[in-house]
mmCIF file of C-alpha atoms in Angstrom:
data_model
loop_
_atom_site.group_PDB
_atom_site.id
_atom_site.type_symbol
_atom_site.label_atom_id
_atom_site.label_comp_id
_atom_site.label_asym_id
_atom_site.label_seq_id
_atom_site.Cartn_x
_atom_site.Cartn_y
_atom_site.Cartn_z
ATOM 1 C CA MET D 16 9.302 50.546 15.790
ATOM 2 C CA SER D 17 8.976 49.365 19.348
ATOM 3 C CA THR D 18 9.906 45.825 20.270
ATOM 4 C CA PRO D 19 6.898 43.602 21.057
ATOM 5 C CA PRO D 20 6.606 42.609 24.712
ATOM 6 C CA LYS D 21 8.616 39.509 25.602
ATOM 7 C CA LYS D 22 5.507 37.713 26.824
ATOM 8 C CA LYS D 23 3.821 38.054 23.438
ATOM 9 C CA ARG D 24 6.939 36.911 21.577
ATOM 10 C CA ALA D 25 7.263 33.818 23.770
ATOM 11 C CA LYS D 26 3.667 32.844 23.096
ATOM 12 C CA ARG D 27 4.100 33.280 19.378
ATOM 13 C CA PHE D 28 7.243 31.215 18.951
ATOM 14 C CA THR D 29 6.714 28.409 21.467
ATOM 15 C CA SER D 30 3.245 27.349 20.323
ATOM 16 C CA LYS D 31 4.254 24.654 17.834
ATOM 17 C CA ARG D 32 1.428 22.139 18.056
ATOM 18 C CA LYS D 33 -2.240 22.558 17.248
ATOM 19 C CA PRO D 34 -5.140 20.485 18.536
ATOM 20 C CA VAL D 35 -5.944 17.242 16.761
ATOM 21 C CA ASN D 36 -8.119 17.681 13.636
ATOM 22 C CA SER D 37 -7.044 21.274 13.087
ATOM 23 C CA ALA D 38 -4.380 20.420 10.517
ATOM 24 C CA PRO D 39 -3.704 22.989 7.797
ATOM 25 C CA ARG D 40 -4.948 22.114 4.322
ATOM 26 C CA GLN D 41 -2.610 24.183 2.192
ATOM 27 C CA VAL D 42 -0.985 22.459 -0.769
ATOM 28 C CA ALA D 43 2.686 21.577 -0.419
ATOM 29 C CA THR D 44 4.796 23.216 -3.114
ATOM 30 C CA GLU D 45 8.104 21.411 -2.615
ATOM 31 C CA GLN D 46 8.614 18.682 -5.233
ATOM 32 C CA THR D 47 9.984 15.314 -4.177
ATOM 33 C CA GLY D 48 10.121 11.855 -5.702
ATOM 34 C CA PHE D 49 7.199 10.872 -3.487
ATOM 35 C CA GLY D 50 4.953 13.292 -5.374
ATOM 36 C CA LEU D 51 5.857 12.024 -8.853
ATOM 37 C CA GLN D 52 3.676 9.575 -10.726
ATOM 38 C CA PRO D 53 5.315 6.139 -11.105
ATOM 39 C CA GLU D 54 5.440 6.287 -14.899
ATOM 40 C CA VAL D 55 7.173 9.666 -14.686
ATOM 41 C CA ILE D 56 9.843 8.142 -12.437
ATOM 42 C CA GLU D 57 10.366 5.183 -14.777
ATOM 43 C CA ARG D 58 10.722 7.507 -17.775
ATOM 44 C CA ALA D 59 13.150 9.776 -15.901
ATOM 45 C CA LEU D 60 15.385 6.802 -15.122
ATOM 46 C CA LEU D 61 15.755 6.234 -18.855
ATOM 47 C CA THR D 62 16.267 9.855 -19.870
ATOM 48 C CA GLY D 63 18.397 10.990 -16.926
ATOM 49 C CA GLU D 64 15.929 13.754 -16.064
ATOM 50 C CA SER D 65 15.552 14.885 -12.439
ATOM 51 C CA ARG D 66 18.634 12.967 -11.403
ATOM 52 C CA GLY D 67 19.168 14.856 -8.153
ATOM 53 C CA LEU D 68 15.546 14.459 -7.142
ATOM 54 C CA LEU D 69 15.573 10.719 -7.887
ATOM 55 C CA GLU D 70 18.869 10.232 -6.080
ATOM 56 C CA ASP D 71 17.203 11.745 -3.026
ATOM 57 C CA TYR D 72 14.221 9.425 -3.511
ATOM 58 C CA PHE D 73 16.035 6.130 -4.168
ATOM 59 C CA GLY D 74 19.430 6.920 -2.666
ATOM 60 C CA PRO D 75 22.469 7.444 -4.964
ATOM 61 C CA GLU D 76 23.483 3.781 -5.092
ATOM 62 C CA ASN D 77 19.985 2.484 -5.772
ATOM 63 C CA TYR D 78 19.419 5.215 -8.342
ATOM 64 C CA SER D 79 22.495 4.162 -10.313
ATOM 65 C CA GLN D 80 21.472 0.506 -10.167
ATOM 66 C CA LEU D 81 17.879 1.218 -11.243
ATOM 67 C CA ARG D 82 19.048 3.516 -14.055
ATOM 68 C CA ASP D 83 21.254 0.749 -15.435
ATOM 69 C CA LEU D 84 18.488 -1.842 -15.079
ATOM 70 C CA ALA D 85 15.960 0.456 -16.770
ATOM 71 C CA ARG D 86 18.286 1.013 -19.728
ATOM 72 C CA ALA D 87 19.035 -2.693 -20.028
ATOM 73 C CA ALA D 88 15.327 -3.527 -19.904
ATOM 74 C CA ALA D 89 14.583 -0.920 -22.587
ATOM 75 C CA THR D 90 16.883 -2.714 -25.027
ATOM 76 C CA ARG D 91 15.196 -6.068 -24.499
ATOM 77 C CA SER D 92 12.126 -6.873 -26.577
ATOM 78 C CA VAL D 93 9.491 -8.700 -24.534
ATOM 79 C CA ARG D 94 6.988 -9.048 -27.374
ATOM 80 C CA GLY D 95 5.700 -12.594 -27.230
ATOM 81 C CA GLY D 96 7.451 -13.226 -23.918
ATOM 82 C CA PRO D 97 5.610 -14.895 -21.034
ATOM 83 C CA ARG D 98 3.076 -12.448 -19.587
ATOM 84 C CA VAL D 99 3.521 -11.568 -15.896
ATOM 85 C CA LEU D 100 1.548 -9.274 -13.608
ATOM 86 C CA ILE D 101 3.223 -8.144 -10.370
ATOM 87 C CA LEU D 102 0.912 -7.549 -7.402
ATOM 88 C CA PRO D 103 2.319 -5.530 -4.477
ATOM 89 C CA GLY D 104 1.448 -6.128 -0.851
ATOM 90 C CA ILE D 105 -0.760 -4.125 1.478
ATOM 91 C CA MET D 106 0.316 -0.452 1.537
ATOM 92 C CA GLY D 107 2.408 -1.181 -1.588
ATOM 93 C CA SER D 108 0.334 0.850 -4.069
ATOM 94 C CA THR D 109 0.308 4.632 -4.185
ATOM 95 C CA LEU D 110 -3.051 6.300 -3.509
ATOM 96 C CA ALA D 111 -3.943 9.570 -5.203
ATOM 97 C CA ARG D 112 -6.860 11.804 -6.144
ATOM 98 C CA LYS D 113 -7.383 13.734 -9.357
ATOM 99 C CA ARG D 114 -7.131 17.496 -9.192
ATOM 100 C CA ILE D 115 -7.741 20.111 -11.871
ATOM 101 C CA ALA D 116 -6.139 19.527 -15.292
ATOM 102 C CA LYS D 117 -5.938 15.782 -14.497
ATOM 103 C CA ILE D 118 -3.125 16.342 -12.009
ATOM 104 C CA GLU D 119 -2.784 13.441 -9.581
ATOM 105 C CA ASP D 120 -2.291 14.456 -5.949
ATOM 106 C CA ILE D 121 -0.449 11.541 -4.287
ATOM 107 C CA LEU D 122 -1.184 11.113 -0.591
ATOM 108 C CA TRP D 123 0.122 7.572 0.049
ATOM 109 C CA ILE D 124 2.910 7.567 0.617
ATOM 110 C CA ASN D 125 4.013 11.203 0.498
ATOM 111 C CA PRO D 126 5.762 12.477 3.649
ATOM 112 C CA ILE D 127 4.894 16.102 2.882
ATOM 113 C CA GLU D 128 1.166 15.378 2.622
ATOM 114 C CA ILE D 129 1.300 13.243 5.770
ATOM 115 C CA ALA D 130 3.089 16.036 7.639
ATOM 116 C CA LEU D 131 0.190 18.323 6.710
ATOM 117 C CA GLY D 132 -2.185 15.963 8.529
ATOM 118 C CA LYS D 133 -3.993 14.734 5.416
ATOM 119 C CA LEU D 134 -3.763 10.999 6.087
ATOM 120 C CA THR D 135 -7.247 11.031 7.627
ATOM 121 C CA ASP D 136 -8.567 11.721 4.111
ATOM 122 C CA LEU D 137 -7.983 8.020 3.372
ATOM 123 C CA GLU D 138 -10.709 6.954 5.812
ATOM 124 C CA LEU D 139 -13.331 4.679 4.261
ATOM 125 C CA ASP D 140 -16.760 5.743 5.460
ATOM 126 C CA THR D 141 -20.235 5.755 3.952
ATOM 127 C CA THR D 142 -19.217 8.135 1.156
ATOM 128 C CA ALA D 143 -17.175 7.123 -1.867
ATOM 129 C CA SER D 144 -13.485 7.810 -1.428
ATOM 130 C CA PRO D 145 -11.941 10.200 -3.975
ATOM 131 C CA TYR D 146 -8.668 8.269 -3.762
ATOM 132 C CA HIS D 147 -7.646 5.474 -6.111
ATOM 133 C CA ALA D 148 -4.589 3.311 -6.773
ATOM 134 C CA LEU D 149 -2.252 5.197 -9.083
ATOM 135 C CA GLY D 150 0.705 2.822 -9.271
ATOM 136 C CA VAL D 151 2.992 0.736 -7.105
ATOM 137 C CA ILE D 152 5.633 2.085 -4.734
ATOM 138 C CA LEU D 153 8.707 1.805 -6.929
ATOM 139 C CA LEU D 154 11.111 1.902 -3.998
ATOM 140 C CA ALA D 155 9.967 -1.632 -3.211
ATOM 141 C CA TYR D 156 9.022 -3.222 -6.540
ATOM 142 C CA LEU D 157 10.719 -1.617 -9.551
ATOM 143 C CA LYS D 158 13.829 -3.841 -9.455
ATOM 144 C CA MET D 159 11.620 -6.926 -9.713
ATOM 145 C CA LYS D 160 9.828 -5.655 -12.796
ATOM 146 C CA LEU D 161 13.012 -4.548 -14.562
ATOM 147 C CA ARG D 162 14.814 -7.822 -13.882
ATOM 148 C CA LEU D 163 11.858 -9.829 -15.163
ATOM 149 C CA ARG D 164 11.839 -7.754 -18.340
ATOM 150 C CA ILE D 165 15.582 -8.217 -18.808
ATOM 151 C CA ALA D 166 14.954 -11.978 -18.477
ATOM 152 C CA GLY D 167 12.444 -11.783 -21.347
ATOM 153 C CA PHE D 168 9.168 -11.659 -19.391
ATOM 154 C CA ASP D 169 6.460 -9.216 -20.469
ATOM 155 C CA ALA D 170 6.055 -7.899 -16.922
ATOM 156 C CA ASP D 171 3.808 -5.102 -15.692
ATOM 157 C CA PHE D 172 2.386 -3.994 -12.373
ATOM 158 C CA PHE D 173 -1.179 -4.467 -11.151
ATOM 159 C CA ALA D 174 -1.705 -1.686 -8.631
ATOM 160 C CA TYR D 175 -4.752 -1.889 -6.385
ATOM 161 C CA ASP D 176 -6.384 0.091 -3.592
ATOM 162 C CA TRP D 177 -5.344 -2.080 -0.656
ATOM 163 C CA ARG D 178 -7.861 -0.417 1.646
ATOM 164 C CA HIS D 179 -10.697 -2.405 0.084
ATOM 165 C CA SER D 180 -11.811 -6.021 0.441
ATOM 166 C CA VAL D 181 -9.779 -8.667 -1.382
ATOM 167 C CA ALA D 182 -13.075 -9.909 -2.868
ATOM 168 C CA GLU D 183 -13.610 -6.565 -4.591
ATOM 169 C CA LEU D 184 -9.975 -6.323 -5.641
ATOM 170 C CA GLY D 185 -10.014 -9.900 -6.927
ATOM 171 C CA ALA D 186 -12.984 -9.096 -9.174
ATOM 172 C CA THR D 187 -11.041 -6.190 -10.687
ATOM 173 C CA LEU D 188 -7.956 -8.366 -11.219
ATOM 174 C CA ALA D 189 -10.088 -11.069 -12.881
ATOM 175 C CA ASN D 190 -11.386 -8.507 -15.382
ATOM 176 C CA VAL D 191 -7.833 -7.352 -16.133
ATOM 177 C CA ILE D 192 -6.704 -10.955 -16.735
ATOM 178 C CA GLN D 193 -9.696 -11.660 -18.985
ATOM 179 C CA ARG D 194 -9.008 -8.563 -21.109
ATOM 180 C CA ASP D 195 -5.252 -9.197 -21.375
ATOM 181 C CA ALA D 196 -4.209 -10.089 -24.917
ATOM 182 C CA ALA D 197 -1.934 -12.905 -23.743
ATOM 183 C CA SER D 198 -3.297 -16.437 -23.800
ATOM 184 C CA HIS D 199 -1.807 -17.123 -20.357
ATOM 185 C CA VAL D 200 -0.804 -14.851 -17.481
ATOM 186 C CA SER D 201 1.395 -15.607 -14.486
ATOM 187 C CA LEU D 202 1.096 -13.669 -11.244
ATOM 188 C CA VAL D 203 3.978 -12.679 -8.976
ATOM 189 C CA THR D 204 2.385 -11.593 -5.727
ATOM 190 C CA HIS D 205 3.658 -10.113 -2.496
ATOM 191 C CA SER D 206 1.828 -10.396 0.834
ATOM 192 C CA MET D 207 -1.819 -9.286 0.399
ATOM 193 C CA GLY D 208 -1.393 -9.554 -3.377
ATOM 194 C CA GLY D 209 -1.514 -13.341 -3.048
ATOM 195 C CA LEU D 210 -4.957 -13.141 -1.425
ATOM 196 C CA VAL D 211 -6.144 -10.838 -4.223
ATOM 197 C CA ALA D 212 -4.920 -13.414 -6.747
ATOM 198 C CA ARG D 213 -6.813 -16.211 -4.975
ATOM 199 C CA ALA D 214 -9.950 -14.052 -4.978
ATOM 200 C CA ALA D 215 -9.554 -13.466 -8.728
ATOM 201 C CA LEU D 216 -9.480 -17.198 -9.425
ATOM 202 C CA THR D 217 -12.705 -17.657 -7.483
ATOM 203 C CA ASN D 218 -14.393 -14.718 -9.195
ATOM 204 C CA SER D 219 -14.054 -15.775 -12.820
ATOM 205 C CA PRO D 220 -13.683 -19.211 -14.463
ATOM 206 C CA GLN D 221 -12.305 -17.485 -17.595
ATOM 207 C CA ALA D 222 -9.574 -15.736 -15.614
ATOM 208 C CA GLU D 223 -8.909 -18.898 -13.601
ATOM 209 C CA HIS D 224 -8.148 -20.840 -16.803
ATOM 210 C CA LYS D 225 -5.791 -18.128 -18.106
ATOM 211 C CA VAL D 226 -3.590 -18.095 -14.997
ATOM 212 C CA ALA D 227 -0.527 -20.250 -15.619
ATOM 213 C CA ARG D 228 1.335 -19.810 -12.340
ATOM 214 C CA ILE D 229 1.070 -17.910 -9.053
ATOM 215 C CA ILE D 230 4.261 -17.057 -7.173
ATOM 216 C CA MET D 231 3.525 -15.948 -3.608
ATOM 217 C CA LEU D 232 6.168 -13.961 -1.751
ATOM 218 C CA GLY D 233 5.306 -14.028 1.945
ATOM 219 C CA THR D 234 1.530 -14.228 1.430
ATOM 220 C CA PRO D 235 -0.279 -14.676 4.790
ATOM 221 C CA ASN D 236 -2.717 -17.334 3.635
ATOM 222 C CA TYR D 237 -3.700 -18.002 7.243
ATOM 223 C CA GLY D 238 -3.363 -14.401 8.329
ATOM 224 C CA SER D 239 -0.723 -12.267 9.982
ATOM 225 C CA PHE D 240 -0.256 -10.606 13.355
ATOM 226 C CA ALA D 241 0.725 -7.308 11.703
ATOM 227 C CA PRO D 242 -2.948 -6.264 11.205
ATOM 228 C CA VAL D 243 -3.573 -6.923 14.906
ATOM 229 C CA GLN D 244 -0.769 -4.520 15.718
ATOM 230 C CA ALA D 245 -2.039 -1.998 13.167
ATOM 231 C CA ILE D 246 -5.553 -2.002 14.593
ATOM 232 C CA ARG D 247 -4.116 -1.534 18.085
ATOM 233 C CA ALA D 248 -1.781 1.283 16.901
ATOM 234 C CA VAL D 249 1.459 -0.499 17.851
ATOM 235 C CA TYR D 250 2.516 -1.560 14.347
ATOM 236 C CA ASP D 251 5.905 -0.028 13.555
ATOM 237 C CA VAL D 252 4.733 1.495 10.252
ATOM 238 C CA ILE D 253 1.915 3.387 11.971
ATOM 239 C CA GLN D 254 4.248 4.458 14.750
ATOM 240 C CA LYS D 255 6.698 5.881 12.209
ATOM 241 C CA ILE D 256 3.955 7.620 10.230
ATOM 242 C CA ALA D 257 2.654 9.211 13.423
ATOM 243 C CA LYS D 258 6.092 10.762 13.954
ATOM 244 C CA LEU D 259 5.694 12.515 10.594
ATOM 245 C CA ASP D 260 2.212 13.776 11.453
ATOM 246 C CA PRO D 261 2.197 16.428 14.211
ATOM 247 C CA TRP D 262 -1.607 16.606 14.111
ATOM 248 C CA HIS D 263 -2.544 12.981 14.858
ATOM 249 C CA SER D 264 -1.217 10.355 17.243
ATOM 250 C CA ALA D 265 -0.715 6.694 16.296
ATOM 251 C CA GLN D 266 -3.945 5.940 18.183
ATOM 252 C CA ASP D 267 -5.805 8.556 16.126
ATOM 253 C CA LEU D 268 -4.520 7.123 12.856
ATOM 254 C CA ALA D 269 -5.378 3.561 13.861
ATOM 255 C CA SER D 270 -8.918 4.271 15.078
ATOM 256 C CA LYS D 271 -9.896 6.897 12.487
ATOM 257 C CA VAL D 272 -8.087 5.663 9.374
ATOM 258 C CA PHE D 273 -6.593 2.164 9.302
ATOM 259 C CA ASN D 274 -9.421 0.571 11.290
ATOM 260 C CA THR D 275 -11.800 1.477 8.440
ATOM 261 C CA PHE D 276 -10.025 -0.687 5.825
ATOM 262 C CA PRO D 277 -11.715 -4.055 5.077
ATOM 263 C CA GLY D 278 -8.510 -5.282 3.403
ATOM 264 C CA LEU D 279 -6.628 -4.987 6.685
ATOM 265 C CA TYR D 280 -9.195 -7.080 8.572
ATOM 266 C CA GLU D 281 -9.041 -9.840 5.961
ATOM 267 C CA MET D 282 -5.397 -10.439 6.852
ATOM 268 C CA LEU D 283 -6.067 -11.190 10.534
ATOM 269 C CA PRO D 284 -4.873 -14.573 11.885
ATOM 270 C CA SER D 285 -7.294 -17.330 10.969
ATOM 271 C CA PRO D 286 -9.122 -19.053 13.858
ATOM 272 C CA GLU D 287 -8.317 -22.290 12.026
ATOM 273 C CA LYS D 288 -4.623 -21.852 12.874
ATOM 274 C CA PHE D 289 -4.629 -19.428 15.803
ATOM 275 C CA LYS D 290 -6.938 -20.927 18.401
ATOM 276 C CA ALA D 291 -5.934 -18.941 21.491
ATOM 277 C CA VAL D 292 -8.544 -16.250 20.800
ATOM 278 C CA ASN D 293 -11.057 -15.676 18.001
ATOM 279 C CA LEU D 294 -9.925 -12.389 16.501
ATOM 280 C CA TYR D 295 -12.998 -12.330 14.233
ATOM 281 C CA ASP D 296 -15.083 -11.703 17.377
ATOM 282 C CA ALA D 297 -15.106 -8.052 18.530
ATOM 283 C CA ALA D 298 -15.745 -9.145 22.131
ATOM 284 C CA SER D 299 -12.336 -10.868 22.202
ATOM 285 C CA TRP D 300 -10.492 -7.581 21.780
ATOM 286 C CA PRO D 301 -9.551 -5.143 24.571
ATOM 287 C CA GLN D 302 -12.316 -2.613 25.093
ATOM 288 C CA THR D 303 -9.924 0.234 25.798
ATOM 289 C CA GLY D 304 -7.705 1.940 23.246
ATOM 290 C CA PRO D 305 -8.017 1.469 19.484
ATOM 291 C CA LYS D 306 -10.204 -1.506 18.618
ATOM 292 C CA PRO D 307 -11.697 -3.092 15.501
ATOM 293 C CA ARG D 308 -15.114 -2.306 14.076
ATOM 294 C CA ALA D 309 -17.528 -5.159 14.689
ATOM 295 C CA LYS D 310 -19.234 -4.823 11.299
ATOM 296 C CA LEU D 311 -15.949 -5.188 9.425
ATOM 297 C CA LEU D 312 -14.871 -8.131 11.589
ATOM 298 C CA SER D 313 -18.109 -9.996 10.897
ATOM 299 C CA ALA D 314 -17.544 -9.685 7.144
ATOM 300 C CA VAL D 315 -14.102 -11.337 7.152
ATOM 301 C CA LYS D 316 -14.903 -15.067 7.322
ATOM 302 C CA PRO D 317 -17.258 -15.185 4.286
ATOM 303 C CA VAL D 318 -14.555 -13.538 2.162
ATOM 304 C CA ILE D 319 -11.709 -15.770 3.358
ATOM 305 C CA ASP D 320 -13.804 -18.922 2.977
ATOM 306 C CA GLN D 321 -14.359 -18.119 -0.708
ATOM 307 C CA LEU D 322 -10.682 -17.759 -1.662
ATOM 308 C CA ALA D 323 -9.439 -20.299 -4.205
ATOM 309 C CA PRO D 324 -7.491 -23.222 -2.692
ATOM 310 C CA ALA D 325 -3.931 -23.914 -3.783
ATOM 311 C CA ASP D 326 -3.172 -26.277 -6.646
ATOM 312 C CA SER D 327 -0.085 -27.248 -8.651
ATOM 313 C CA ARG D 328 0.226 -23.714 -10.085
ATOM 314 C CA PHE D 329 0.932 -22.195 -6.658
ATOM 315 C CA PHE D 330 4.455 -21.596 -5.349
ATOM 316 C CA LEU D 331 5.000 -20.002 -1.928
ATOM 317 C CA VAL D 332 8.248 -18.323 -0.885
ATOM 318 C CA ALA D 333 8.258 -17.534 2.844
ATOM 319 C CA GLY D 334 11.043 -15.820 4.757
ATOM 320 C CA GLY D 335 12.727 -16.390 8.094
ATOM 321 C CA ASN D 336 14.452 -14.352 10.807
ATOM 322 C CA GLN D 337 11.142 -12.851 11.849
ATOM 323 C CA ASP D 338 10.241 -12.429 15.508
ATOM 324 C CA THR D 339 7.684 -15.008 16.583
ATOM 325 C CA VAL D 340 4.604 -13.677 18.342
ATOM 326 C CA THR D 341 4.344 -15.456 21.696
ATOM 327 C CA GLY D 342 1.654 -13.334 23.336
ATOM 328 C CA LEU D 343 -1.277 -11.232 22.316
#
């Protein structure tokens, strides 16, 4: 066989990047911990199955620690123990869609799926999204649940689709609390989860009376500057995700995906505390580059104004050593 011309070979092997929006849609076949359902991971920690895969997912040291915690928690009866629901923060729940044979195809957060350019499937537009919250991201939250169970608490996760409004998510949480067999339920919430909890208390008097305590871990009750950065495509998480995705830039992901999430807008800094500029007003934002959607901005204040105020059941734990925003 004759050797192909050098010019043709060069063209074939140096063309590594395709135009935006032309990402391939083939299904990834390589199995990783990111593609496993959360309950499968928790069960595997107990049985010792898929050890190598889970060591890659958690890291060897964390895997060993979680395995020991899982086994200790399994020996502890929590029947009759204080009931606790753990609410993750924004981006802290996995998002998946059902495939054939009830297989769940996890997109958030699965590096293989992101590398295939599929993150734009999470956009919220006028059609119903096929994606739903499947579970929480165990890398961040499993230790908390296991340690609570070892301490005798009947702890479980409340996963939610953090793309949606906290008002909608709060209504779902209120229904879960009402249906729970326990007479009282405490909530351990991280970041956005605290706002969802406040929305639940507003939504249902029955749920409000069943809530015994709300522990808030870094909840931005007056907003956060991280959503500002996310909408403008400079948030470090979006920057890192864009490095995984060869098909979309950080600006593409911000303007076509993250800027469509009502839940993100509802965490913007409150004009009550941040008076330099009204971030609920679309005209206050730069008109070049990624920018917020005026319709979603206008819907923020009515939602925030309806959140339940704090009372003696609320406990806030806020961290330090964070860079202070001095300009915007």
